[in-house]
mmCIF file of C-alpha atoms in Angstrom:
data_model
loop_
_atom_site.group_PDB
_atom_site.id
_atom_site.type_symbol
_atom_site.label_atom_id
_atom_site.label_comp_id
_atom_site.label_asym_id
_atom_site.label_seq_id
_atom_site.Cartn_x
_atom_site.Cartn_y
_atom_site.Cartn_z
ATOM 1 C CA GLN A 1 70.011 174.655 66.614
ATOM 2 C CA ASP A 2 70.829 177.669 68.803
ATOM 3 C CA CYS A 3 74.528 176.837 68.584
ATOM 4 C CA GLU A 4 74.358 176.688 64.803
ATOM 5 C CA HIS A 5 72.421 179.939 64.681
ATOM 6 C CA PHE A 6 75.108 181.770 66.635
ATOM 7 C CA SER A 7 77.961 179.872 64.966
ATOM 8 C CA MET A 8 78.977 178.300 68.246
ATOM 9 C CA GLU A 9 80.414 174.861 68.871
ATOM 10 C CA ARG A 10 77.921 172.302 70.125
ATOM 11 C CA PRO A 11 78.761 171.600 73.804
ATOM 12 C CA GLU A 12 79.204 168.025 75.017
ATOM 13 C CA PHE A 13 77.429 166.990 78.246
ATOM 14 C CA ALA A 14 78.789 163.496 78.813
ATOM 15 C CA VAL A 15 77.391 163.484 82.352
ATOM 16 C CA LEU A 16 73.842 163.636 80.966
ATOM 17 C CA GLY A 17 74.246 160.133 79.552
ATOM 18 C CA GLU A 18 75.318 158.863 82.938
ATOM 19 C CA VAL A 19 72.389 160.593 84.600
ATOM 20 C CA ALA A 20 69.957 159.074 82.095
ATOM 21 C CA GLU A 21 71.456 155.639 82.683
ATOM 22 C CA ASP A 22 71.236 156.086 86.432
ATOM 23 C CA ILE A 23 67.610 157.194 86.194
ATOM 24 C CA GLY A 24 66.789 154.138 84.092
ATOM 25 C CA ALA A 25 68.508 151.813 86.564
ATOM 26 C CA THR A 26 66.722 153.440 89.490
ATOM 27 C CA ARG A 27 63.371 153.146 87.734
ATOM 28 C CA GLU A 28 64.035 149.454 87.060
ATOM 29 C CA ALA A 29 65.116 148.846 90.681
ATOM 30 C CA TRP A 30 62.004 150.430 92.169
ATOM 31 C CA SER A 31 59.831 148.643 89.612
ATOM 32 C CA ARG A 32 61.347 145.379 90.843
ATOM 33 C CA PHE A 33 60.644 146.435 94.414
ATOM 34 C CA GLY A 34 57.035 147.155 93.467
ATOM 35 C CA ASP A 35 56.693 143.694 91.928
ATOM 36 C CA PHE A 36 58.075 142.163 95.133
ATOM 37 C CA MET A 37 55.644 144.099 97.322
ATOM 38 C CA ARG A 38 52.677 143.210 95.116
ATOM 39 C CA GLU A 39 53.486 139.479 95.133
ATOM 40 C CA ARG A 40 54.186 139.581 98.851
ATOM 41 C CA SER A 41 50.814 141.204 99.552
ATOM 42 C CA GLU A 42 48.991 138.573 97.496
ATOM 43 C CA LEU A 43 50.652 135.820 99.536
ATOM 44 C CA THR A 44 50.832 137.266 103.035
ATOM 45 C CA GLY A 45 47.423 138.939 103.014
ATOM 46 C CA ARG A 46 45.780 135.531 103.180
ATOM 47 C CA ASP A 47 44.019 134.279 106.288
ATOM 48 C CA TRP A 48 46.459 132.629 108.714
ATOM 49 C CA ILE A 49 44.217 129.635 109.399
ATOM 50 C CA ALA A 50 44.083 128.935 105.652
ATOM 51 C CA ILE A 51 47.790 129.358 104.900
ATOM 52 C CA ARG A 52 49.378 127.936 108.077
ATOM 53 C CA GLY A 53 49.510 124.487 106.505
ATOM 54 C CA LYS A 54 51.012 125.834 103.260
ATOM 55 C CA LEU A 55 54.080 127.683 104.521
ATOM 56 C CA TYR A 56 56.070 126.059 101.737
ATOM 57 C CA GLU A 57 54.533 128.758 99.535
ATOM 58 C CA LEU A 58 56.384 131.370 101.579
ATOM 59 C CA ASP A 59 59.612 129.366 101.215
ATOM 60 C CA ASP A 60 59.105 129.228 97.443
ATOM 61 C CA PHE A 61 58.391 132.965 97.280
ATOM 62 C CA LEU A 62 61.542 133.858 99.233
ATOM 63 C CA ALA A 63 63.716 131.484 97.213
ATOM 64 C CA LYS A 64 62.376 132.917 93.957
ATOM 65 C CA TRP A 65 63.075 136.507 94.938
ATOM 66 C CA THR A 66 66.468 135.731 96.417
ATOM 67 C CA GLU A 67 67.530 134.318 93.052
ATOM 68 C CA LYS A 68 65.924 137.176 91.134
ATOM 69 C CA VAL A 69 67.639 139.914 93.156
ATOM 70 C CA ARG A 70 71.036 138.220 93.289
ATOM 71 C CA SER A 71 70.995 137.717 89.531
ATOM 72 C CA THR A 72 70.922 141.484 88.913
ATOM 73 C CA GLU A 73 74.263 142.870 87.767
ATOM 74 C CA LYS A 74 74.207 145.967 89.945
ATOM 75 C CA LYS A 75 73.480 145.620 93.668
ATOM 76 C CA ASP A 76 71.968 149.055 94.294
ATOM 77 C CA ALA A 77 70.414 150.274 97.543
ATOM 78 C CA VAL A 78 67.007 148.849 96.576
ATOM 79 C CA ALA A 79 68.502 145.409 95.912
ATOM 80 C CA VAL A 80 70.259 145.494 99.286
ATOM 81 C CA LEU A 81 66.984 146.498 100.966
ATOM 82 C CA LEU A 82 65.177 143.599 99.321
ATOM 83 C CA LEU A 83 67.850 141.069 100.280
ATOM 84 C CA GLU A 84 67.836 142.264 103.890
ATOM 85 C CA GLN A 85 64.048 141.943 104.095
ATOM 86 C CA ILE A 86 64.105 138.506 102.483
ATOM 87 C CA GLU A 87 66.780 137.305 104.923
ATOM 88 C CA ASP A 88 64.739 138.600 107.878
ATOM 89 C CA TYR A 89 61.742 136.635 106.631
ATOM 90 C CA LYS A 90 63.844 133.505 106.120
ATOM 91 C CA ARG A 91 65.154 133.720 109.671
ATOM 92 C CA CYS A 92 61.655 133.899 111.163
ATOM 93 C CA VAL A 93 60.145 131.087 109.067
ATOM 94 C CA PRO A 94 61.208 128.309 111.511
ATOM 95 C CA ALA A 95 59.327 130.091 114.326
ATOM 96 C CA LEU A 96 56.116 130.191 112.286
ATOM 97 C CA LYS A 97 55.611 126.437 112.652
ATOM 98 C CA TYR A 98 55.190 126.992 116.404
ATOM 99 C CA CYS A 99 52.342 129.454 115.723
ATOM 100 C CA ARG A 100 50.069 127.187 113.690
ATOM 101 C CA GLY A 101 47.550 127.029 116.523
ATOM 102 C CA GLU A 102 45.946 123.708 115.636
ATOM 103 C CA GLY A 103 43.865 122.537 118.583
ATOM 104 C CA TRP A 104 44.724 125.639 120.617
ATOM 105 C CA GLU A 105 42.440 127.027 123.287
ATOM 106 C CA SER A 106 41.728 130.747 123.752
ATOM 107 C CA SER A 107 44.376 130.923 126.486
ATOM 108 C CA HIS A 108 47.087 129.755 124.071
ATOM 109 C CA TRP A 109 46.123 132.372 121.483
ATOM 110 C CA ALA A 110 46.150 135.042 124.188
ATOM 111 C CA GLN A 111 49.706 134.053 125.159
ATOM 112 C CA LEU A 112 50.803 134.158 121.515
ATOM 113 C CA PHE A 113 49.308 137.605 120.932
ATOM 114 C CA SER A 114 50.979 138.853 124.108
ATOM 115 C CA MET A 115 54.392 137.493 123.104
ATOM 116 C CA LEU A 116 54.253 139.092 119.666
ATOM 117 C CA ARG A 117 52.644 142.278 120.985
ATOM 118 C CA PHE A 118 49.687 142.174 118.638
ATOM 119 C CA PRO A 119 47.220 144.976 119.428
ATOM 120 C CA THR A 120 43.957 143.531 120.713
ATOM 121 C CA LYS A 121 41.973 146.757 121.009
ATOM 122 C CA GLY A 122 41.248 149.692 118.751
ATOM 123 C CA PRO A 123 41.083 149.946 114.957
ATOM 124 C CA GLU A 124 44.320 147.962 114.522
ATOM 125 C CA ALA A 125 43.142 145.110 116.772
ATOM 126 C CA VAL A 126 44.242 141.618 115.749
ATOM 127 C CA SER A 127 42.093 138.560 116.444
ATOM 128 C CA ARG A 128 41.977 134.960 115.306
ATOM 129 C CA GLU A 129 39.317 135.975 112.793
ATOM 130 C CA ASN A 130 41.428 138.609 110.985
ATOM 131 C CA LEU A 131 44.918 137.194 111.628
ATOM 132 C CA THR A 132 47.057 136.951 108.468
ATOM 133 C CA LEU A 133 50.565 135.826 107.588
ATOM 134 C CA GLN A 134 51.530 139.484 107.202
ATOM 135 C CA HIS A 135 50.820 140.102 110.881
ATOM 136 C CA PHE A 136 53.534 137.583 111.717
ATOM 137 C CA LEU A 137 56.019 138.904 109.152
ATOM 138 C CA ASP A 138 55.559 142.408 110.532
ATOM 139 C CA LYS A 139 56.830 140.940 113.821
ATOM 140 C CA ALA A 140 59.782 139.113 112.246
ATOM 141 C CA ASP A 141 62.258 140.417 114.829
ATOM 142 C CA LEU A 142 60.040 139.316 117.715
ATOM 143 C CA LEU A 143 59.461 135.919 116.109
ATOM 144 C CA ILE A 144 63.208 135.374 116.009
ATOM 145 C CA GLU A 145 63.710 136.682 119.536
ATOM 146 C CA LYS A 146 60.846 134.651 121.022
ATOM 147 C CA THR A 147 61.447 131.392 119.148
ATOM 148 C CA GLU A 148 62.173 129.372 122.291
ATOM 149 C CA ASP A 149 59.145 130.826 124.101
ATOM 150 C CA LEU A 150 56.959 130.020 121.100
ATOM 151 C CA LYS A 151 58.348 126.492 121.033
ATOM 152 C CA THR A 152 57.436 126.086 124.707
ATOM 153 C CA LEU A 153 53.921 127.423 124.077
ATOM 154 C CA HIS A 154 53.502 125.043 121.147
ATOM 155 C CA SER A 155 54.629 122.078 123.258
ATOM 156 C CA GLN A 156 52.255 123.093 126.050
ATOM 157 C CA ALA A 157 49.310 123.410 123.668
ATOM 158 C CA GLN A 158 50.046 120.070 122.003
ATOM 159 C CA GLY A 159 50.508 118.387 125.377
ATOM 160 C CA GLU A 160 47.181 119.717 126.561
ATOM 161 C CA VAL A 161 45.534 118.578 123.323
ATOM 162 C CA THR A 162 46.799 115.053 123.990
ATOM 163 C CA LEU A 163 45.431 115.117 127.547
ATOM 164 C CA ARG A 164 42.114 116.563 126.411
ATOM 165 C CA GLU A 165 41.725 113.892 123.709
ATOM 166 C CA ALA A 166 42.534 111.124 126.197
ATOM 167 C CA LEU A 167 39.878 112.367 128.611
ATOM 168 C CA HIS A 168 37.415 112.661 125.734
ATOM 169 C CA GLN A 169 38.069 109.019 124.810
ATOM 170 C CA LEU A 170 37.327 108.042 128.406
ATOM 171 C CA LYS A 171 34.027 109.917 128.257
ATOM 172 C CA VAL A 172 33.068 108.200 125.021
ATOM 173 C CA TRP A 173 34.012 104.804 126.486
ATOM 174 C CA GLY A 174 31.962 105.507 129.611
ATOM 175 C CA LEU A 175 28.906 106.486 127.556
ATOM 176 C CA ASP A 176 29.101 103.768 124.900
ATOM 177 C CA ARG A 177 30.392 100.702 126.766
ATOM 178 C CA ARG A 178 27.672 98.153 127.394
ATOM 179 C CA PHE A 179 27.813 94.845 129.203
ATOM 180 C CA THR A 180 27.576 91.790 126.982
ATOM 181 C CA LEU A 181 24.792 89.733 128.547
ATOM 182 C CA VAL A 182 23.619 86.182 128.165
ATOM 183 C CA LYS A 183 20.357 84.720 129.467
ATOM 184 C CA GLN A 184 20.652 81.840 131.903
ATOM 185 C CA ALA A 185 17.742 79.562 132.885
ATOM 186 C CA VAL A 186 16.928 79.569 136.590
ATOM 187 C CA SER A 187 16.200 76.207 138.143
ATOM 188 C CA GLY A 188 13.602 75.788 140.841
ATOM 189 C CA PRO A 189 9.848 76.057 141.176
ATOM 190 C CA LYS A 190 9.696 79.635 139.904
ATOM 191 C CA GLY A 191 11.941 79.008 136.891
ATOM 192 C CA GLY A 192 12.498 81.839 134.429
ATOM 193 C CA THR A 193 15.789 83.350 133.210
ATOM 194 C CA ILE A 194 18.416 85.741 134.498
ATOM 195 C CA ALA A 195 20.881 87.930 132.580
ATOM 196 C CA LEU A 196 24.533 87.189 133.273
ATOM 197 C CA ILE A 197 27.595 89.179 132.235
ATOM 198 C CA LYS A 198 29.929 87.440 129.803
ATOM 199 C CA GLU A 199 33.317 88.359 128.293
ATOM 200 C CA TRP A 200 34.673 89.286 131.710
ATOM 201 C CA LYS A 201 38.274 89.127 130.568
ATOM 202 C CA GLU A 202 37.812 91.797 127.885
ATOM 203 C CA LEU A 203 35.781 94.009 130.229
ATOM 204 C CA LEU A 204 38.284 93.897 133.094
ATOM 205 C CA THR A 205 41.157 94.456 130.662
ATOM 206 C CA GLU A 206 39.489 97.604 129.334
ATOM 207 C CA VAL A 207 38.963 98.951 132.840
ATOM 208 C CA GLY A 208 42.587 98.204 133.720
ATOM 209 C CA ASP A 209 43.828 99.876 130.540
ATOM 210 C CA ASN A 210 41.788 102.982 131.317
ATOM 211 C CA GLN A 211 43.188 103.064 134.857
ATOM 212 C CA SER A 212 46.691 102.928 133.386
ATOM 213 C CA LEU A 213 45.766 105.712 130.977
ATOM 214 C CA VAL A 214 44.603 107.940 133.827
ATOM 215 C CA SER A 215 47.800 107.240 135.762
ATOM 216 C CA SER A 216 49.915 108.150 132.716
ATOM 217 C CA LEU A 217 48.115 111.488 132.361
ATOM 218 C CA LYS A 218 49.363 112.499 135.803
ATOM 219 C CA GLU A 219 52.954 112.186 134.574
ATOM 220 C CA SER A 220 52.499 114.890 131.922
ATOM 221 C CA PRO A 221 54.138 118.263 132.658
ATOM 222 C CA PHE A 222 50.912 119.865 131.404
ATOM 223 C CA PHE A 223 48.665 117.935 133.808
ATOM 224 C CA ALA A 224 47.701 120.816 136.142
ATOM 225 C CA PRO A 225 44.584 122.105 134.257
ATOM 226 C CA PHE A 226 43.196 118.545 134.125
ATOM 227 C CA LYS A 227 43.935 117.502 137.709
ATOM 228 C CA GLU A 228 40.345 117.721 138.963
ATOM 229 C CA GLU A 229 38.766 115.881 136.027
ATOM 230 C CA THR A 230 41.458 113.191 136.117
ATOM 231 C CA SER A 231 40.941 112.710 139.844
ATOM 232 C CA VAL A 232 37.227 112.090 139.248
ATOM 233 C CA TRP A 233 38.016 109.455 136.613
ATOM 234 C CA GLU A 234 40.596 107.829 138.870
ATOM 235 C CA THR A 235 37.998 107.483 141.639
ATOM 236 C CA MET A 236 35.242 106.204 139.333
ATOM 237 C CA LEU A 237 37.444 103.638 137.604
ATOM 238 C CA GLY A 238 38.790 102.418 140.933
ATOM 239 C CA ALA A 239 35.256 101.937 142.245
ATOM 240 C CA LEU A 240 34.189 100.294 138.979
ATOM 241 C CA ALA A 241 37.101 97.839 139.042
ATOM 242 C CA ASP A 242 36.319 96.921 142.662
ATOM 243 C CA ARG A 243 32.599 96.343 142.024
ATOM 244 C CA LEU A 244 33.183 94.374 138.847
ATOM 245 C CA SER A 245 35.616 92.131 140.711
ATOM 246 C CA HIS A 246 32.964 91.430 143.364
ATOM 247 C CA MET A 247 30.271 90.839 140.749
ATOM 248 C CA ASN A 248 32.526 88.445 138.891
ATOM 249 C CA GLY A 249 33.128 86.480 142.097
ATOM 250 C CA ILE A 250 29.417 86.312 142.912
ATOM 251 C CA GLN A 251 28.501 85.219 139.416
ATOM 252 C CA ARG A 252 31.139 82.466 139.478
ATOM 253 C CA LYS A 253 29.762 81.163 142.781
ATOM 254 C CA TRP A 254 26.165 81.298 141.515
ATOM 255 C CA LEU A 255 27.088 79.310 138.417
#
């Protein structure tokens, strides 16, 4: 209108169209980034104990966003940033399976937190109670770097779980196992009955199997923390086998 008022030619600002287009593209790119961050927070803010068995959800999330970003026509700086972050997450996913912590003792968790340099004091302190998937993703570089150490820790924890369960089974057997008895009439002037042990074969087989189990535990590379308890069981089962053998011989002679 000013140009018409002063009888001037209307100027052409072609660059303004390009600027408007660039602003629109930038707004769309950052909007996409915001959507990514929002979805990521919904997924990774969940409790680690609850989501550790559902890591396929993280795989699905990363696959979805990889396809979404790569399908955009223009690979701007925001798209590159997203792809780099997604690739970092993909690279650390294999290490996450070594951090599941199923059956872990406090010592194993302490080693994990130390490896990944989680703060354990102060307002930012991380514990098993508040641990989330995001805590791990924030340490993606360390997860990748420490993969072999995490694998070793996982193997140690699982090995110790196996030993602990075996010793627990021995305890249960020791508490629950009862002799199978049968009453036998006693001849002579006093008469009466006496209880005799039957099913000797099964009983002696069980004792022998448990002795073999204890011996196998000593071959585990993770045996050290259980050495004392295993030694006690080895001594008790040895004494039990010896006494049962003598009792079996006496009973055979008496019969």
